[in-house]
Amino acid sequence: MGTKNWPLWEVFVRSKNGLEHRHCGSLHATDAEMALENARDVYTRRNEGVSIWVVESKNITASNPDNNGELFEPAQDKVYRHPTFYDLPDEVKHM
Amino acid sequence: MSEEQIKNLEAQFEARIARDEKIEPKDWMPEKYRKTHIRQMSQHAHSEVVGMLPEGNWITRAPSLRRKVALLAKIQDEAGHGLYLYSACETLGVSRDELYDQLHSGKAKYSSIFNYPTITWADMGAIGWLVDGAAIINQVPLCNTSYGPYARAMIRVCKEESFHQRQGYEIMIKLAQGTPEQKEMAQDALNRWWWPSLMMLGPTDDVSVHTAQSMKWKLKRKSNDDLRQQFIDQTVPQAELIGLTIPDSDLKWNEEKGSYDFGEIDWDEFWQVVKGHGPCNKERMNARVSAWEEGEWVRDAAMAYAEKQKERKEKQAV
């Protein structure tokens, strides 16, 4: 096949103002404009969105799950970052 | 990696699935898990795409604008479902082109039901009601499968699929309430699609080769026979309600087990169609291959245009 493959894009949709864009899938397109148009047809056929972001998949840097230990474990023993860590008398309201 | 290390990783992996944790694309997974998922997801994607063909046959001849927009929307959904599933498949490191190639070369399978012809308008009703009905029964449990991208794709698919079955059943209702000829047309479509729809839920449990492993990985949550029984039990009353007759003289309510007994399925026919000898296997494949080949210049031109635009922008920026 002599054809050059269309690059892959990741699609993020904001379902309504006030909410964040959320990843909803991916598609192939030759450029950003086509990716947007296709995303509209594929992911918002039933009013699922008011705003779309597309980003070429190769531009996303992702963490490696094999390194989850080093990355995320340090947060596990820091219970003092949560409000429930602190002892308060029962009489104290609204804190 | 040593054999022992792999065994260890596999044990951890199976434990994660048993705990109902999801597996995501970059997680370590056994090669067999990856291959099985590529096979099942791509088969599913191919079925959505080939499934557009029998219905495409009736778009221009839909009896009213209401029917036409609904049929068009349904077929467009199927293209979308194919895309969600191909994308999910690609997260496992297989390219879209490889997947198409597997379909076009006959290496990959798609649901055999689409190798039957759609000869009357009532077939649009029967497909939506029965074929999509059986598909939903198959698909709903997959919303909870272990592979994250597949589960997410299936949630979208199932949400959208529910109108497909209703639009089909509504077509059948209208025909069944119509003139004697129309009712006969609906009955004829039911007669032709009933058995292939039962076959769609897969070979019986005693001969199904993938069931045990797939159950473990939550790629399957109920056996083929259980799914088939569920389909029959929910569909028979729907046929009765609109005055149509299920073409099975052995069909009988079994009070004791609380479900229907049904007649022998012609599995020879099923395997014949799977092997490529159904009424429309060649026609379907030719349509897919020629759409792909005749579209090549369009894909190339779009890519060349995008590259030229990019170059031009870069030059202007200097």
Tab-separated table of C-alpha atoms in Angstrom:
chain	number	residue	atom	x	y	z
A	1	MET	CA	0.000	0.000	0.000
A	2	GLY	CA	1.475	3.329	-1.026
A	3	THR	CA	-0.903	5.220	1.199
A	4	LYS	CA	0.487	7.256	4.053
A	5	ASN	CA	-1.562	6.635	7.189
A	6	TRP	CA	-3.606	9.436	8.636
A	7	PRO	CA	-2.299	10.386	12.080
A	8	LEU	CA	-4.198	9.512	15.257
A	9	TRP	CA	-5.879	12.227	17.359
A	10	GLU	CA	-7.290	12.170	20.878
A	11	VAL	CA	-10.654	13.845	21.389
A	12	PHE	CA	-11.769	15.731	24.507
A	13	VAL	CA	-15.316	17.023	24.892
A	14	ARG	CA	-16.799	19.531	27.335
A	15	SER	CA	-20.368	18.379	27.873
A	16	LYS	CA	-21.555	21.759	29.178
A	17	ASN	CA	-20.051	25.001	30.364
A	18	GLY	CA	-18.836	24.724	33.905
A	19	LEU	CA	-17.502	21.211	33.391
A	20	GLU	CA	-14.034	20.164	32.259
A	21	HIS	CA	-13.159	18.662	28.897
A	22	ARG	CA	-13.053	14.893	29.195
A	23	HIS	CA	-11.277	12.379	27.019
A	24	CYS	CA	-13.886	10.513	25.014
A	25	GLY	CA	-11.962	8.634	22.342
A	26	SER	CA	-9.745	8.925	19.325
A	27	LEU	CA	-9.875	9.042	15.545
A	28	HIS	CA	-7.705	9.401	12.461
A	29	ALA	CA	-7.554	12.653	10.487
A	30	THR	CA	-5.104	14.387	8.186
A	31	ASP	CA	-4.987	17.629	10.186
A	32	ALA	CA	-6.467	19.380	13.206
A	33	GLU	CA	-9.356	20.876	11.288
A	34	MET	CA	-10.465	17.508	9.933
A	35	ALA	CA	-9.992	15.960	13.368
A	36	LEU	CA	-12.383	18.549	14.821
A	37	GLU	CA	-14.980	17.987	12.123
A	38	ASN	CA	-14.817	14.220	12.477
A	39	ALA	CA	-14.929	14.482	16.264
A	40	ARG	CA	-18.114	16.501	15.966
A	41	ASP	CA	-19.699	13.796	13.783
A	42	VAL	CA	-18.507	10.858	15.832
A	43	TYR	CA	-18.678	12.066	19.434
A	44	THR	CA	-21.371	14.752	19.573
A	45	ARG	CA	-24.244	13.372	17.478
A	46	ARG	CA	-26.605	13.594	20.449
A	47	ASN	CA	-25.752	16.957	21.978
A	48	GLU	CA	-22.966	15.513	24.081
A	49	GLY	CA	-20.837	18.611	23.874
A	50	VAL	CA	-20.430	22.364	23.643
A	51	SER	CA	-16.671	22.386	23.046
A	52	ILE	CA	-14.134	19.985	21.557
A	53	TRP	CA	-10.347	19.743	21.907
A	54	VAL	CA	-8.300	17.545	19.606
A	55	VAL	CA	-4.632	16.796	20.102
A	56	GLU	CA	-2.414	14.587	18.021
A	57	SER	CA	-1.794	11.450	20.080
A	58	LYS	CA	1.975	11.542	19.567
A	59	ASN	CA	2.103	14.869	21.443
A	60	ILE	CA	0.839	13.344	24.675
A	61	THR	CA	3.444	12.279	27.219
A	62	ALA	CA	2.072	9.635	29.531
A	63	SER	CA	3.452	8.253	32.774
A	64	ASN	CA	4.452	4.614	32.767
A	65	PRO	CA	2.325	2.376	35.007
A	66	ASP	CA	5.469	0.379	35.830
A	67	ASN	CA	6.662	3.450	37.742
A	68	ASN	CA	3.448	3.902	39.681
A	69	GLY	CA	5.239	2.932	42.865
A	70	GLU	CA	7.766	5.784	42.815
A	71	LEU	CA	5.231	8.206	41.421
A	72	PHE	CA	2.215	7.706	43.613
A	73	GLU	CA	3.185	5.821	46.758
A	74	PRO	CA	4.812	8.840	48.477
A	75	ALA	CA	1.324	10.352	48.811
A	76	GLN	CA	-0.054	7.307	50.610
A	77	ASP	CA	1.508	7.857	54.063
A	78	LYS	CA	0.774	11.579	54.271
A	79	VAL	CA	-2.505	11.342	56.082
A	80	TYR	CA	-1.869	14.794	57.619
A	81	ARG	CA	-2.855	16.258	54.259
A	82	HIS	CA	-6.452	15.289	54.955
A	83	PRO	CA	-8.758	17.167	57.362
A	84	THR	CA	-9.782	13.971	59.185
A	85	PHE	CA	-6.213	13.645	60.539
A	86	TYR	CA	-6.796	16.434	63.083
A	87	ASP	CA	-8.493	15.898	66.451
A	88	LEU	CA	-11.105	18.462	67.394
A	89	PRO	CA	-13.533	18.602	70.312
A	90	ASP	CA	-17.084	17.610	69.328
A	91	GLU	CA	-18.380	21.039	70.369
A	92	VAL	CA	-16.590	22.737	67.476
A	93	LYS	CA	-18.980	23.280	64.594
A	94	HIS	CA	-18.322	24.417	61.042
A	95	MET	CA	-14.618	23.680	60.687
B	1	MET	CA	12.194	-11.835	31.603
B	2	SER	CA	12.506	-15.287	33.124
B	3	GLU	CA	9.669	-17.754	32.962
B	4	GLU	CA	9.161	-17.443	36.681
B	5	GLN	CA	8.903	-13.666	36.520
B	6	ILE	CA	6.269	-13.933	33.788
B	7	LYS	CA	4.314	-16.493	35.843
B	8	ASN	CA	4.437	-14.082	38.746
B	9	LEU	CA	3.206	-11.162	36.637
B	10	GLU	CA	0.440	-13.332	35.224
B	11	ALA	CA	-0.721	-14.287	38.684
B	12	GLN	CA	-0.821	-10.633	39.747
B	13	PHE	CA	-2.669	-9.775	36.550
B	14	GLU	CA	-5.350	-12.436	37.061
B	15	ALA	CA	-5.739	-11.274	40.666
B	16	ARG	CA	-6.337	-7.695	39.521
B	17	ILE	CA	-9.097	-8.826	37.183
B	18	ALA	CA	-10.614	-11.016	39.871
B	19	ARG	CA	-10.733	-7.889	42.109
B	20	ASP	CA	-12.661	-6.152	39.312
B	21	GLU	CA	-9.799	-3.751	38.578
B	22	LYS	CA	-9.655	-2.465	34.995
B	23	ILE	CA	-6.696	-3.048	32.721
B	24	GLU	CA	-5.487	0.009	30.799
B	25	PRO	CA	-3.435	0.082	27.566
B	26	LYS	CA	0.010	0.669	29.075
B	27	ASP	CA	-0.382	-1.927	31.829
B	28	TRP	CA	1.507	-5.178	31.544
B	29	MET	CA	-0.719	-7.929	30.150
B	30	PRO	CA	-0.216	-11.520	29.022
B	31	GLU	CA	0.268	-11.810	25.261
B	32	LYS	CA	-2.786	-14.042	25.051
B	33	TYR	CA	-4.954	-11.383	26.693
B	34	ARG	CA	-3.763	-8.845	24.142
B	35	LYS	CA	-4.326	-11.158	21.176
B	36	THR	CA	-7.745	-12.318	22.361
B	37	HIS	CA	-8.847	-8.732	22.815
B	38	ILE	CA	-7.589	-7.658	19.416
B	39	ARG	CA	-9.474	-10.581	17.904
B	40	GLN	CA	-12.745	-9.950	19.680
B	41	MET	CA	-12.746	-6.150	19.457
B	42	SER	CA	-11.778	-6.102	15.794
B	43	GLN	CA	-14.395	-8.729	14.968
B	44	HIS	CA	-16.887	-6.556	16.705
B	45	ALA	CA	-15.712	-3.434	14.821
B	46	HIS	CA	-15.836	-5.281	11.486
B	47	SER	CA	-19.390	-6.419	12.277
B	48	GLU	CA	-20.506	-2.833	12.833
B	49	VAL	CA	-18.969	-1.733	9.541
B	50	VAL	CA	-20.181	-4.667	7.423
B	51	GLY	CA	-23.533	-4.373	9.215
B	52	MET	CA	-24.124	-1.065	7.461
B	53	LEU	CA	-24.350	-2.791	4.084
B	54	PRO	CA	-27.611	-4.778	4.380
B	55	GLU	CA	-29.405	-1.674	5.688
B	56	GLY	CA	-27.768	0.686	3.214
B	57	ASN	CA	-29.675	-1.314	0.623
B	58	TRP	CA	-32.959	0.319	1.760
B	59	ILE	CA	-32.084	3.966	2.460
B	60	THR	CA	-33.267	5.252	-0.897
B	61	ARG	CA	-36.444	3.160	-0.743
B	62	ALA	CA	-37.570	3.904	2.811
B	63	PRO	CA	-41.362	4.351	2.729
B	64	SER	CA	-41.411	7.782	4.414
B	65	LEU	CA	-39.095	10.582	5.442
B	66	ARG	CA	-39.561	9.612	9.106
B	67	ARG	CA	-38.339	6.088	8.365
B	68	LYS	CA	-35.539	7.373	6.180
B	69	VAL	CA	-33.977	9.751	8.724
B	70	ALA	CA	-34.184	7.068	11.406
B	71	LEU	CA	-32.525	4.461	9.192
B	72	LEU	CA	-29.814	6.910	8.168
B	73	ALA	CA	-29.151	7.831	11.801
B	74	LYS	CA	-28.942	4.169	12.748
B	75	ILE	CA	-26.459	3.403	9.990
B	76	GLN	CA	-24.390	6.451	10.933
B	77	ASP	CA	-24.321	5.155	14.522
B	78	GLU	CA	-22.969	1.861	13.239
B	79	ALA	CA	-20.109	3.668	11.493
B	80	GLY	CA	-19.449	5.439	14.810
B	81	HIS	CA	-19.542	2.175	16.748
B	82	GLY	CA	-17.061	0.662	14.326
B	83	LEU	CA	-14.793	3.640	14.938
B	84	TYR	CA	-15.010	3.465	18.763
B	85	LEU	CA	-14.124	-0.198	18.604
B	86	TYR	CA	-11.284	0.153	16.091
B	87	SER	CA	-9.838	2.911	18.304
B	88	ALA	CA	-10.066	0.702	21.380
B	89	CYS	CA	-8.326	-2.024	19.408
B	90	GLU	CA	-5.535	0.313	18.336
B	91	THR	CA	-4.659	0.984	21.987
B	92	LEU	CA	-3.275	-2.571	21.988
B	93	GLY	CA	-0.662	-1.654	19.411
B	94	VAL	CA	-2.291	-2.873	16.205
B	95	SER	CA	-2.734	-0.322	13.406
B	96	ARG	CA	-6.000	0.528	11.690
B	97	ASP	CA	-4.516	-0.552	8.375
B	98	GLU	CA	-3.602	-3.960	9.737
B	99	LEU	CA	-7.159	-4.372	11.005
B	100	TYR	CA	-8.677	-3.440	7.644
B	101	ASP	CA	-6.248	-5.743	5.942
B	102	GLN	CA	-7.346	-8.637	8.149
B	103	LEU	CA	-10.963	-7.986	7.216
B	104	HIS	CA	-10.311	-7.571	3.502
B	105	SER	CA	-8.100	-10.633	3.248
B	106	GLY	CA	-10.735	-12.757	4.972
B	107	LYS	CA	-8.438	-13.463	7.914
B	108	ALA	CA	-10.744	-11.696	10.359
B	109	LYS	CA	-14.367	-12.649	10.817
B	110	TYR	CA	-17.456	-10.515	11.270
B	111	SER	CA	-20.911	-11.466	12.472
B	112	SER	CA	-22.385	-13.986	10.028
B	113	ILE	CA	-25.843	-12.477	10.255
B	114	PHE	CA	-24.805	-9.783	7.786
B	115	ASN	CA	-24.315	-12.385	5.087
B	116	TYR	CA	-28.066	-12.679	4.696
B	117	PRO	CA	-29.849	-10.518	2.100
B	118	THR	CA	-32.358	-7.757	2.849
B	119	ILE	CA	-35.033	-8.372	0.254
B	120	THR	CA	-38.016	-6.391	1.593
B	121	TRP	CA	-38.577	-3.266	3.675
B	122	ALA	CA	-39.765	-5.501	6.531
B	123	ASP	CA	-36.184	-6.737	6.801
B	124	MET	CA	-35.276	-3.316	8.195
B	125	GLY	CA	-37.816	-3.947	10.926
B	126	ALA	CA	-36.626	-7.480	11.603
B	127	ILE	CA	-32.967	-6.443	11.727
B	128	GLY	CA	-33.581	-3.658	14.227
B	129	TRP	CA	-35.878	-5.754	16.375
B	130	LEU	CA	-34.085	-9.112	16.287
B	131	VAL	CA	-30.492	-8.545	15.179
B	132	ASP	CA	-29.971	-5.431	17.263
B	133	GLY	CA	-31.970	-7.053	20.050
B	134	ALA	CA	-29.608	-10.028	20.104
B	135	ALA	CA	-26.613	-7.695	19.809
B	136	ILE	CA	-27.739	-5.690	22.851
B	137	ILE	CA	-28.036	-8.867	24.907
B	138	ASN	CA	-24.483	-9.722	23.889
B	139	GLN	CA	-23.138	-6.236	24.465
B	140	VAL	CA	-24.626	-5.030	27.734
B	141	PRO	CA	-22.465	-7.363	29.862
B	142	LEU	CA	-19.397	-6.054	28.006
B	143	CYS	CA	-19.841	-2.579	29.519
B	144	ASN	CA	-18.254	-4.204	32.541
B	145	THR	CA	-15.450	-6.098	30.838
B	146	SER	CA	-11.899	-5.956	32.203
B	147	TYR	CA	-10.201	-3.985	29.430
B	148	GLY	CA	-10.872	-0.282	30.093
B	149	PRO	CA	-10.995	1.064	26.509
B	150	TYR	CA	-13.324	-1.770	25.429
B	151	ALA	CA	-15.649	-1.232	28.388
B	152	ARG	CA	-15.813	2.523	27.715
B	153	ALA	CA	-16.517	1.965	24.011
B	154	MET	CA	-19.268	-0.491	24.887
B	155	ILE	CA	-20.949	1.964	27.246
B	156	ARG	CA	-21.240	4.452	24.392
B	157	VAL	CA	-22.385	1.752	21.975
B	158	CYS	CA	-25.091	0.434	24.303
B	159	LYS	CA	-26.417	3.917	25.053
B	160	GLU	CA	-26.850	4.587	21.355
B	161	GLU	CA	-28.051	1.126	20.407
B	162	SER	CA	-31.281	1.264	22.363
B	163	PHE	CA	-33.047	3.386	19.741
B	164	HIS	CA	-32.041	0.930	17.008
B	165	GLN	CA	-34.143	-1.869	18.389
B	166	ARG	CA	-37.135	0.365	18.998
B	167	GLN	CA	-37.075	1.767	15.471
B	168	GLY	CA	-37.029	-1.814	14.127
B	169	TYR	CA	-39.860	-3.019	16.321
B	170	GLU	CA	-41.927	0.029	15.399
B	171	ILE	CA	-41.540	-0.861	11.713
B	172	MET	CA	-42.799	-4.365	12.511
B	173	ILE	CA	-45.754	-3.028	14.526
B	174	LYS	CA	-46.870	-0.802	11.668
B	175	LEU	CA	-46.576	-3.575	9.088
B	176	ALA	CA	-48.339	-6.077	11.347
B	177	GLN	CA	-51.233	-3.638	11.757
B	178	GLY	CA	-51.353	-2.876	8.033
B	179	THR	CA	-52.923	-4.623	5.039
B	180	PRO	CA	-52.807	-8.448	4.841
B	181	GLU	CA	-49.916	-8.102	2.370
B	182	GLN	CA	-47.982	-5.895	4.783
B	183	LYS	CA	-48.573	-8.260	7.662
B	184	GLU	CA	-47.449	-11.148	5.499
B	185	MET	CA	-44.309	-9.225	4.659
B	186	ALA	CA	-43.551	-8.733	8.356
B	187	GLN	CA	-44.178	-12.424	9.065
B	188	ASP	CA	-41.927	-13.424	6.169
B	189	ALA	CA	-39.102	-11.236	7.512
B	190	LEU	CA	-39.520	-12.762	10.983
B	191	ASN	CA	-39.420	-16.233	9.422
B	192	ARG	CA	-36.156	-15.492	7.662
B	193	TRP	CA	-34.351	-13.618	10.485
B	194	TRP	CA	-35.435	-15.623	13.526
B	195	TRP	CA	-33.041	-18.551	13.274
B	196	PRO	CA	-30.001	-16.564	12.125
B	197	SER	CA	-30.636	-14.219	15.091
B	198	LEU	CA	-30.536	-17.173	17.499
B	199	MET	CA	-27.288	-18.307	15.867
B	200	MET	CA	-25.841	-14.847	16.373
B	201	LEU	CA	-25.477	-15.571	20.067
B	202	GLY	CA	-22.823	-18.118	19.205
B	203	PRO	CA	-22.340	-21.894	19.210
B	204	THR	CA	-23.796	-23.918	22.075
B	205	ASP	CA	-21.771	-23.992	25.288
B	206	ASP	CA	-20.545	-27.547	24.798
B	207	VAL	CA	-18.721	-26.637	21.570
B	208	SER	CA	-17.798	-22.992	22.243
B	209	VAL	CA	-13.999	-22.888	22.344
B	210	HIS	CA	-13.350	-19.511	23.928
B	211	THR	CA	-15.885	-19.457	26.744
B	212	ALA	CA	-13.833	-20.506	29.790
B	213	GLN	CA	-10.928	-18.094	29.258
B	214	SER	CA	-13.236	-15.270	28.197
B	215	MET	CA	-15.342	-15.680	31.327
B	216	LYS	CA	-12.232	-15.314	33.467
B	217	TRP	CA	-11.262	-12.085	31.717
B	218	LYS	CA	-14.854	-10.807	31.844
B	219	LEU	CA	-14.908	-10.646	28.063
B	220	LYS	CA	-17.953	-12.767	28.521
B	221	ARG	CA	-20.171	-12.730	31.567
B	222	LYS	CA	-22.862	-15.185	30.515
B	223	SER	CA	-22.609	-18.285	28.353
B	224	ASN	CA	-23.970	-18.375	24.794
B	225	ASP	CA	-26.833	-20.670	25.779
B	226	ASP	CA	-27.865	-18.396	28.655
B	227	LEU	CA	-27.814	-15.350	26.384
B	228	ARG	CA	-29.863	-17.188	23.769
B	229	GLN	CA	-32.455	-18.227	26.337
B	230	GLN	CA	-32.686	-14.629	27.555
B	231	PHE	CA	-33.194	-13.408	23.983
B	232	ILE	CA	-35.938	-15.947	23.275
B	233	ASP	CA	-37.766	-15.293	26.549
B	234	GLN	CA	-37.865	-11.564	25.968
B	235	THR	CA	-38.678	-11.692	22.237
B	236	VAL	CA	-41.500	-14.252	22.075
B	237	PRO	CA	-43.998	-12.047	23.979
B	238	GLN	CA	-43.051	-9.109	21.723
B	239	ALA	CA	-43.988	-11.185	18.655
B	240	GLU	CA	-47.256	-12.298	20.246
B	241	LEU	CA	-48.132	-8.733	21.146
B	242	ILE	CA	-48.150	-7.685	17.500
B	243	GLY	CA	-49.761	-10.868	16.202
B	244	LEU	CA	-46.714	-12.428	14.548
B	245	THR	CA	-45.735	-16.073	14.907
B	246	ILE	CA	-42.250	-17.303	15.808
B	247	PRO	CA	-41.333	-19.880	13.126
B	248	ASP	CA	-40.611	-22.708	15.554
B	249	SER	CA	-43.197	-25.466	16.033
B	250	ASP	CA	-41.316	-26.758	19.093
B	251	LEU	CA	-41.475	-23.435	20.901
B	252	LYS	CA	-43.357	-23.918	24.176
B	253	TRP	CA	-43.491	-22.209	27.548
B	254	ASN	CA	-41.969	-24.428	30.211
B	255	GLU	CA	-43.701	-23.621	33.463
B	256	GLU	CA	-41.202	-25.540	35.546
B	257	LYS	CA	-38.060	-23.734	34.415
B	258	GLY	CA	-39.855	-20.448	33.827
B	259	SER	CA	-38.665	-20.045	30.258
B	260	TYR	CA	-39.317	-21.247	26.726
B	261	ASP	CA	-38.259	-24.580	25.259
B	262	PHE	CA	-37.307	-24.219	21.631
B	263	GLY	CA	-36.489	-26.295	18.573
B	264	GLU	CA	-33.209	-27.518	17.147
B	265	ILE	CA	-30.982	-24.868	15.580
B	266	ASP	CA	-29.498	-25.774	12.189
B	267	TRP	CA	-25.824	-25.457	13.097
B	268	ASP	CA	-24.748	-26.791	9.705
B	269	GLU	CA	-26.183	-23.641	8.178
B	270	PHE	CA	-24.352	-21.529	10.767
B	271	TRP	CA	-20.968	-23.100	9.999
B	272	GLN	CA	-21.587	-22.908	6.246
B	273	VAL	CA	-22.149	-19.167	6.516
B	274	VAL	CA	-19.154	-18.710	8.861
B	275	LYS	CA	-17.002	-20.541	6.322
B	276	GLY	CA	-18.027	-18.126	3.596
B	277	HIS	CA	-20.881	-19.961	1.900
B	278	GLY	CA	-23.739	-17.718	3.012
B	279	PRO	CA	-25.951	-15.971	0.476
B	280	CYS	CA	-24.040	-12.659	0.563
B	281	ASN	CA	-20.503	-13.303	1.893
B	282	LYS	CA	-18.870	-12.455	-1.443
B	283	GLU	CA	-21.061	-9.447	-2.075
B	284	ARG	CA	-20.316	-7.974	1.368
B	285	MET	CA	-16.585	-8.451	1.071
B	286	ASN	CA	-16.499	-7.049	-2.463
B	287	ALA	CA	-18.366	-3.971	-1.284
B	288	ARG	CA	-15.878	-3.396	1.563
B	289	VAL	CA	-12.772	-4.015	-0.520
B	290	SER	CA	-13.885	-1.809	-3.380
B	291	ALA	CA	-14.909	0.995	-1.000
B	292	TRP	CA	-11.412	0.822	0.485
B	293	GLU	CA	-9.586	0.640	-2.830
B	294	GLU	CA	-11.658	3.241	-4.613
B	295	GLY	CA	-11.253	5.581	-1.656
B	296	GLU	CA	-7.485	5.362	-1.676
B	297	TRP	CA	-6.946	8.395	-3.905
B	298	VAL	CA	-9.194	10.458	-1.640
B	299	ARG	CA	-7.207	9.470	1.447
B	300	ASP	CA	-3.946	10.210	-0.358
B	301	ALA	CA	-5.156	13.565	-1.647
B	302	ALA	CA	-6.363	14.635	1.799
B	303	MET	CA	-2.997	13.713	3.319
B	304	ALA	CA	-1.062	15.518	0.567
B	305	TYR	CA	-3.225	18.610	1.020
B	306	ALA	CA	-2.675	18.628	4.797
B	307	GLU	CA	1.075	18.305	4.342
B	308	LYS	CA	1.158	21.118	1.810
B	309	GLN	CA	-0.813	23.394	4.139
B	310	LYS	CA	1.541	22.607	6.987
B	311	GLU	CA	4.605	23.361	4.872
B	312	ARG	CA	3.121	26.628	3.722
B	313	LYS	CA	2.401	27.687	7.294
B	314	GLU	CA	5.929	26.809	8.362
B	315	LYS	CA	7.420	28.846	5.493
B	316	GLN	CA	5.300	31.862	6.357
B	317	ALA	CA	6.390	31.628	9.968
B	318	VAL	CA	10.094	31.956	9.027
